[in-house]
């Protein structure tokens, strides 16, 4: 699988009532503070129904507080190729999304208002050419997906749902039943990617 445009979304447990202006302020502090990637701009999309609330645009990836599926969460959207095979790219996307969630949970402007759930995660391949929503794509990612999810969730029972409609992007809703926090999941991936 050559796809690299991977999206990971962790949902908010608390913080859905944080004002869009606050998310905007928080993401603006990331631009000068971030040294391991190039972050460029912040945009307010809170006027869009079931869309992003605030978008942090980067060269390698975008980060947003997103409500596209009707639930608020942090959406990590990888835009540039990264090293390794699909398993490595998926693990790296998870690591980046979790790092951003942890950064938001610890942010002084938010003062503890944001907390992320780990029992549900959305994974999407945002590339209809390299990863159409088909049985072939689904079969091609299974082994790598299960290895990464197994490492991330320590062998917990995982339920994966996919909408097979070929008009939609390849998207998986993963339910894990996990009650671990973001920092725990980060430790599970430590050294993996």
PDB file of C-alpha atoms in Angstrom, residues 12-182:
ATOM      1  CA  UNK A  12     -12.948  14.963  22.728  1.00  0.00           C
ATOM      2  CA  UNK A  13     -14.202  13.652  26.047  1.00  0.00           C
ATOM      3  CA  UNK A  14     -14.317  17.205  27.378  1.00  0.00           C
ATOM      4  CA  UNK A  15     -13.668  20.505  25.683  1.00  0.00           C
ATOM      5  CA  UNK A  16     -16.442  20.543  23.099  1.00  0.00           C
ATOM      6  CA  UNK A  17     -17.629  23.817  24.613  1.00  0.00           C
ATOM      7  CA  UNK A  18     -14.237  25.543  24.165  1.00  0.00           C
ATOM      8  CA  UNK A  19     -14.805  28.675  22.076  1.00  0.00           C
ATOM      9  CA  UNK A  20     -13.405  28.695  18.519  1.00  0.00           C
ATOM     10  CA  UNK A  21     -11.389  31.813  19.395  1.00  0.00           C
ATOM     11  CA  UNK A  22      -9.622  29.843  22.118  1.00  0.00           C
ATOM     12  CA  UNK A  23      -8.671  27.016  19.740  1.00  0.00           C
ATOM     13  CA  UNK A  24      -7.465  29.710  17.335  1.00  0.00           C
ATOM     14  CA  UNK A  25      -5.243  31.255  20.038  1.00  0.00           C
ATOM     15  CA  UNK A  26      -3.865  27.876  21.090  1.00  0.00           C
ATOM     16  CA  UNK A  27      -2.962  26.784  17.551  1.00  0.00           C
ATOM     17  CA  UNK A  28      -1.306  30.151  16.909  1.00  0.00           C
ATOM     18  CA  UNK A  29       1.113  29.464  19.780  1.00  0.00           C
ATOM     19  CA  UNK A  30       2.178  26.232  18.059  1.00  0.00           C
ATOM     20  CA  UNK A  31       3.595  27.997  14.980  1.00  0.00           C
ATOM     21  CA  UNK A  32       6.645  29.625  16.625  1.00  0.00           C
ATOM     22  CA  UNK A  33       7.084  26.896  19.278  1.00  0.00           C
ATOM     23  CA  UNK A  34       7.175  23.855  16.982  1.00  0.00           C
ATOM     24  CA  UNK A  35      10.640  22.849  15.822  1.00  0.00           C
ATOM     25  CA  UNK A  36      10.117  19.371  14.344  1.00  0.00           C
ATOM     26  CA  UNK A  37       7.751  20.416  11.528  1.00  0.00           C
ATOM     27  CA  UNK A  38       6.779  23.536   9.589  1.00  0.00           C
ATOM     28  CA  UNK A  39       3.476  25.077  10.685  1.00  0.00           C
ATOM     29  CA  UNK A  40       2.277  28.002   8.621  1.00  0.00           C
ATOM     30  CA  UNK A  41      -1.128  29.493   9.478  1.00  0.00           C
ATOM     31  CA  UNK A  42      -4.351  29.150  11.458  1.00  0.00           C
ATOM     32  CA  UNK A  43      -7.833  29.571  10.007  1.00  0.00           C
ATOM     33  CA  UNK A  44     -11.234  29.837  11.681  1.00  0.00           C
ATOM     34  CA  UNK A  45     -13.903  27.681  10.055  1.00  0.00           C
ATOM     35  CA  UNK A  46     -16.365  27.687  12.949  1.00  0.00           C
ATOM     36  CA  UNK A  47     -19.062  29.081  10.636  1.00  0.00           C
ATOM     37  CA  UNK A  48     -19.072  25.804   8.647  1.00  0.00           C
ATOM     38  CA  UNK A  49     -21.702  23.328   9.847  1.00  0.00           C
ATOM     39  CA  UNK A  50     -20.198  19.874  10.480  1.00  0.00           C
ATOM     40  CA  UNK A  51     -16.750  20.954   9.367  1.00  0.00           C
ATOM     41  CA  UNK A  52     -13.488  22.006  10.917  1.00  0.00           C
ATOM     42  CA  UNK A  53     -13.732  24.537  13.749  1.00  0.00           C
ATOM     43  CA  UNK A  54     -10.127  25.722  13.645  1.00  0.00           C
ATOM     44  CA  UNK A  55      -7.470  24.575  11.183  1.00  0.00           C
ATOM     45  CA  UNK A  56      -3.709  24.716  11.751  1.00  0.00           C
ATOM     46  CA  UNK A  57      -2.025  24.480   8.351  1.00  0.00           C
ATOM     47  CA  UNK A  58       1.376  22.868   8.117  1.00  0.00           C
ATOM     48  CA  UNK A  59       3.711  21.807   5.336  1.00  0.00           C
ATOM     49  CA  UNK A  60       3.781  18.103   6.283  1.00  0.00           C
ATOM     50  CA  UNK A  61       0.375  17.897   7.969  1.00  0.00           C
ATOM     51  CA  UNK A  62      -2.673  19.856   9.055  1.00  0.00           C
ATOM     52  CA  UNK A  63      -4.248  19.746  12.509  1.00  0.00           C
ATOM     53  CA  UNK A  64      -7.814  20.754  13.191  1.00  0.00           C
ATOM     54  CA  UNK A  65     -10.482  20.722  15.801  1.00  0.00           C
ATOM     55  CA  UNK A  66     -13.043  19.008  13.626  1.00  0.00           C
ATOM     56  CA  UNK A  67     -16.794  18.316  13.712  1.00  0.00           C
ATOM     57  CA  UNK A  68     -17.165  16.847  10.220  1.00  0.00           C
ATOM     58  CA  UNK A  69     -18.812  13.637  11.438  1.00  0.00           C
ATOM     59  CA  UNK A  70     -20.903  15.480  14.019  1.00  0.00           C
ATOM     60  CA  UNK A  71     -18.458  14.769  16.866  1.00  0.00           C
ATOM     61  CA  UNK A  72     -15.708  17.135  17.988  1.00  0.00           C
ATOM     62  CA  UNK A  73     -12.140  15.925  18.052  1.00  0.00           C
ATOM     63  CA  UNK A  74      -8.598  16.514  16.902  1.00  0.00           C
ATOM     64  CA  UNK A  75      -8.058  15.543  13.263  1.00  0.00           C
ATOM     65  CA  UNK A  76      -4.471  14.930  12.138  1.00  0.00           C
ATOM     66  CA  UNK A  77      -4.169  15.050   8.336  1.00  0.00           C
ATOM     67  CA  UNK A  78      -0.830  13.943   6.868  1.00  0.00           C
ATOM     68  CA  UNK A  79      -0.178  15.607   3.495  1.00  0.00           C
ATOM     69  CA  UNK A  80       3.419  14.725   2.605  1.00  0.00           C
ATOM     70  CA  UNK A  81       5.055  11.316   2.216  1.00  0.00           C
ATOM     71  CA  UNK A  82       6.912   9.942   5.219  1.00  0.00           C
ATOM     72  CA  UNK A  83       9.496   7.194   5.471  1.00  0.00           C
ATOM     73  CA  UNK A  84       8.857   3.463   5.560  1.00  0.00           C
ATOM     74  CA  UNK A  85       6.043   1.235   4.453  1.00  0.00           C
ATOM     75  CA  UNK A  86       2.363   1.674   5.206  1.00  0.00           C
ATOM     76  CA  UNK A  87       2.718   0.215   8.706  1.00  0.00           C
ATOM     77  CA  UNK A  88       5.405   2.795   9.555  1.00  0.00           C
ATOM     78  CA  UNK A  89       3.382   5.646   8.047  1.00  0.00           C
ATOM     79  CA  UNK A  90       0.246   4.609   9.963  1.00  0.00           C
ATOM     80  CA  UNK A  91       2.153   4.318  13.249  1.00  0.00           C
ATOM     81  CA  UNK A  92       3.782   7.699  12.609  1.00  0.00           C
ATOM     82  CA  UNK A  93       0.377   9.299  11.953  1.00  0.00           C
ATOM     83  CA  UNK A  94      -0.946   7.847  15.215  1.00  0.00           C
ATOM     84  CA  UNK A  95       2.119   9.114  17.070  1.00  0.00           C
ATOM     85  CA  UNK A  96       1.684  12.627  15.647  1.00  0.00           C
ATOM     86  CA  UNK A  97      -2.043  12.703  16.425  1.00  0.00           C
ATOM     87  CA  UNK A  98      -1.460  11.506  19.993  1.00  0.00           C
ATOM     88  CA  UNK A  99       1.346  14.022  20.507  1.00  0.00           C
ATOM     89  CA  UNK A 100      -1.011  16.813  19.408  1.00  0.00           C
ATOM     90  CA  UNK A 101      -3.793  15.530  21.703  1.00  0.00           C
ATOM     91  CA  UNK A 102      -1.388  15.457  24.638  1.00  0.00           C
ATOM     92  CA  UNK A 103      -0.152  18.953  23.824  1.00  0.00           C
ATOM     93  CA  UNK A 104      -3.749  20.237  23.859  1.00  0.00           C
ATOM     94  CA  UNK A 105      -4.531  18.427  27.115  1.00  0.00           C
ATOM     95  CA  UNK A 106      -1.543  20.156  28.752  1.00  0.00           C
ATOM     96  CA  UNK A 107      -1.974  23.592  27.169  1.00  0.00           C
ATOM     97  CA  UNK A 108      -2.024  26.471  29.672  1.00  0.00           C
ATOM     98  CA  UNK A 109      -4.545  28.513  27.654  1.00  0.00           C
ATOM     99  CA  UNK A 110      -7.015  25.610  27.744  1.00  0.00           C
ATOM    100  CA  UNK A 111      -6.288  25.110  31.467  1.00  0.00           C
ATOM    101  CA  UNK A 112      -7.273  21.448  31.457  1.00  0.00           C
ATOM    102  CA  UNK A 113     -10.527  21.960  29.525  1.00  0.00           C
ATOM    103  CA  UNK A 114      -9.572  19.509  26.759  1.00  0.00           C
ATOM    104  CA  UNK A 115      -9.380  15.772  27.321  1.00  0.00           C
ATOM    105  CA  UNK A 116      -9.409  13.124  24.607  1.00  0.00           C
ATOM    106  CA  UNK A 117     -11.044   9.707  24.532  1.00  0.00           C
ATOM    107  CA  UNK A 118      -9.047   6.697  23.411  1.00  0.00           C
ATOM    108  CA  UNK A 119     -11.882   4.204  23.065  1.00  0.00           C
ATOM    109  CA  UNK A 120     -12.809   5.347  19.571  1.00  0.00           C
ATOM    110  CA  UNK A 121     -10.700   6.577  16.690  1.00  0.00           C
ATOM    111  CA  UNK A 122     -11.337   7.388  13.053  1.00  0.00           C
ATOM    112  CA  UNK A 123      -8.795   6.424  10.389  1.00  0.00           C
ATOM    113  CA  UNK A 124      -9.164   7.660   6.819  1.00  0.00           C
ATOM    114  CA  UNK A 125      -7.015   7.395   3.727  1.00  0.00           C
ATOM    115  CA  UNK A 126      -7.481  10.708   1.981  1.00  0.00           C
ATOM    116  CA  UNK A 127      -6.386   9.504  -1.454  1.00  0.00           C
ATOM    117  CA  UNK A 128      -9.000   8.069  -3.800  1.00  0.00           C
ATOM    118  CA  UNK A 129      -6.377   7.232  -6.439  1.00  0.00           C
ATOM    119  CA  UNK A 130      -3.933   5.214  -4.290  1.00  0.00           C
ATOM    120  CA  UNK A 131      -6.544   4.014  -1.775  1.00  0.00           C
ATOM    121  CA  UNK A 132     -10.046   3.859  -3.242  1.00  0.00           C
ATOM    122  CA  UNK A 133     -12.795   2.666  -0.915  1.00  0.00           C
ATOM    123  CA  UNK A 134     -12.715  -0.903  -2.177  1.00  0.00           C
ATOM    124  CA  UNK A 135     -12.303  -4.453  -0.921  1.00  0.00           C
ATOM    125  CA  UNK A 136      -8.825  -4.465  -2.478  1.00  0.00           C
ATOM    126  CA  UNK A 137      -7.735  -1.481  -0.366  1.00  0.00           C
ATOM    127  CA  UNK A 138      -9.339  -3.002   2.704  1.00  0.00           C
ATOM    128  CA  UNK A 139      -7.467  -6.274   2.171  1.00  0.00           C
ATOM    129  CA  UNK A 140      -4.185  -4.462   1.445  1.00  0.00           C
ATOM    130  CA  UNK A 141      -4.152  -2.555   4.770  1.00  0.00           C
ATOM    131  CA  UNK A 142      -5.396  -5.294   7.108  1.00  0.00           C
ATOM    132  CA  UNK A 143      -2.096  -6.811   8.244  1.00  0.00           C
ATOM    133  CA  UNK A 144      -0.413  -3.431   8.850  1.00  0.00           C
ATOM    134  CA  UNK A 145      -3.535  -2.000  10.484  1.00  0.00           C
ATOM    135  CA  UNK A 146      -3.846  -4.885  12.928  1.00  0.00           C
ATOM    136  CA  UNK A 147      -0.157  -4.753  13.845  1.00  0.00           C
ATOM    137  CA  UNK A 148      -0.344  -1.023  14.628  1.00  0.00           C
ATOM    138  CA  UNK A 149      -3.664  -1.258  16.488  1.00  0.00           C
ATOM    139  CA  UNK A 150      -2.411  -4.306  18.393  1.00  0.00           C
ATOM    140  CA  UNK A 151       0.656  -2.414  19.559  1.00  0.00           C
ATOM    141  CA  UNK A 152      -1.323   0.742  20.309  1.00  0.00           C
ATOM    142  CA  UNK A 153      -4.104  -0.975  22.256  1.00  0.00           C
ATOM    143  CA  UNK A 154      -2.168  -3.894  23.709  1.00  0.00           C
ATOM    144  CA  UNK A 155      -4.270  -6.642  22.201  1.00  0.00           C
ATOM    145  CA  UNK A 156      -7.649  -5.286  23.399  1.00  0.00           C
ATOM    146  CA  UNK A 157     -10.783  -6.394  21.584  1.00  0.00           C
ATOM    147  CA  UNK A 158     -11.110  -4.077  18.624  1.00  0.00           C
ATOM    148  CA  UNK A 159     -14.156  -3.620  16.418  1.00  0.00           C
ATOM    149  CA  UNK A 160     -13.610  -2.025  13.018  1.00  0.00           C
ATOM    150  CA  UNK A 161     -16.456  -0.668  10.887  1.00  0.00           C
ATOM    151  CA  UNK A 162     -16.098   0.447   7.281  1.00  0.00           C
ATOM    152  CA  UNK A 163     -18.658   2.112   5.064  1.00  0.00           C
ATOM    153  CA  UNK A 164     -18.267   0.170   1.799  1.00  0.00           C
ATOM    154  CA  UNK A 165     -19.849   2.905  -0.361  1.00  0.00           C
ATOM    155  CA  UNK A 166     -17.261   3.506  -3.117  1.00  0.00           C
ATOM    156  CA  UNK A 167     -18.374   7.155  -3.388  1.00  0.00           C
ATOM    157  CA  UNK A 168     -16.860   7.800   0.065  1.00  0.00           C
ATOM    158  CA  UNK A 169     -13.204   7.846   1.075  1.00  0.00           C
ATOM    159  CA  UNK A 170     -11.749   4.726   2.659  1.00  0.00           C
ATOM    160  CA  UNK A 171     -12.652   5.340   6.302  1.00  0.00           C
ATOM    161  CA  UNK A 172     -12.572   3.091   9.350  1.00  0.00           C
ATOM    162  CA  UNK A 173     -14.301   3.668  12.676  1.00  0.00           C
ATOM    163  CA  UNK A 174     -12.368   1.777  15.335  1.00  0.00           C
ATOM    164  CA  UNK A 175     -13.934   0.974  18.713  1.00  0.00           C
ATOM    165  CA  UNK A 176     -11.532  -0.345  21.316  1.00  0.00           C
ATOM    166  CA  UNK A 177     -13.274  -0.110  24.676  1.00  0.00           C
ATOM    167  CA  UNK A 178      -9.958   1.289  25.931  1.00  0.00           C
ATOM    168  CA  UNK A 179      -9.966   3.401  29.069  1.00  0.00           C
ATOM    169  CA  UNK A 180      -6.281   4.257  28.785  1.00  0.00           C
ATOM    170  CA  UNK A 181      -5.348   7.894  28.454  1.00  0.00           C
ATOM    171  CA  UNK A 182      -3.447   9.586  25.641  1.00  0.00           C
TER     172      UNK A 182
END
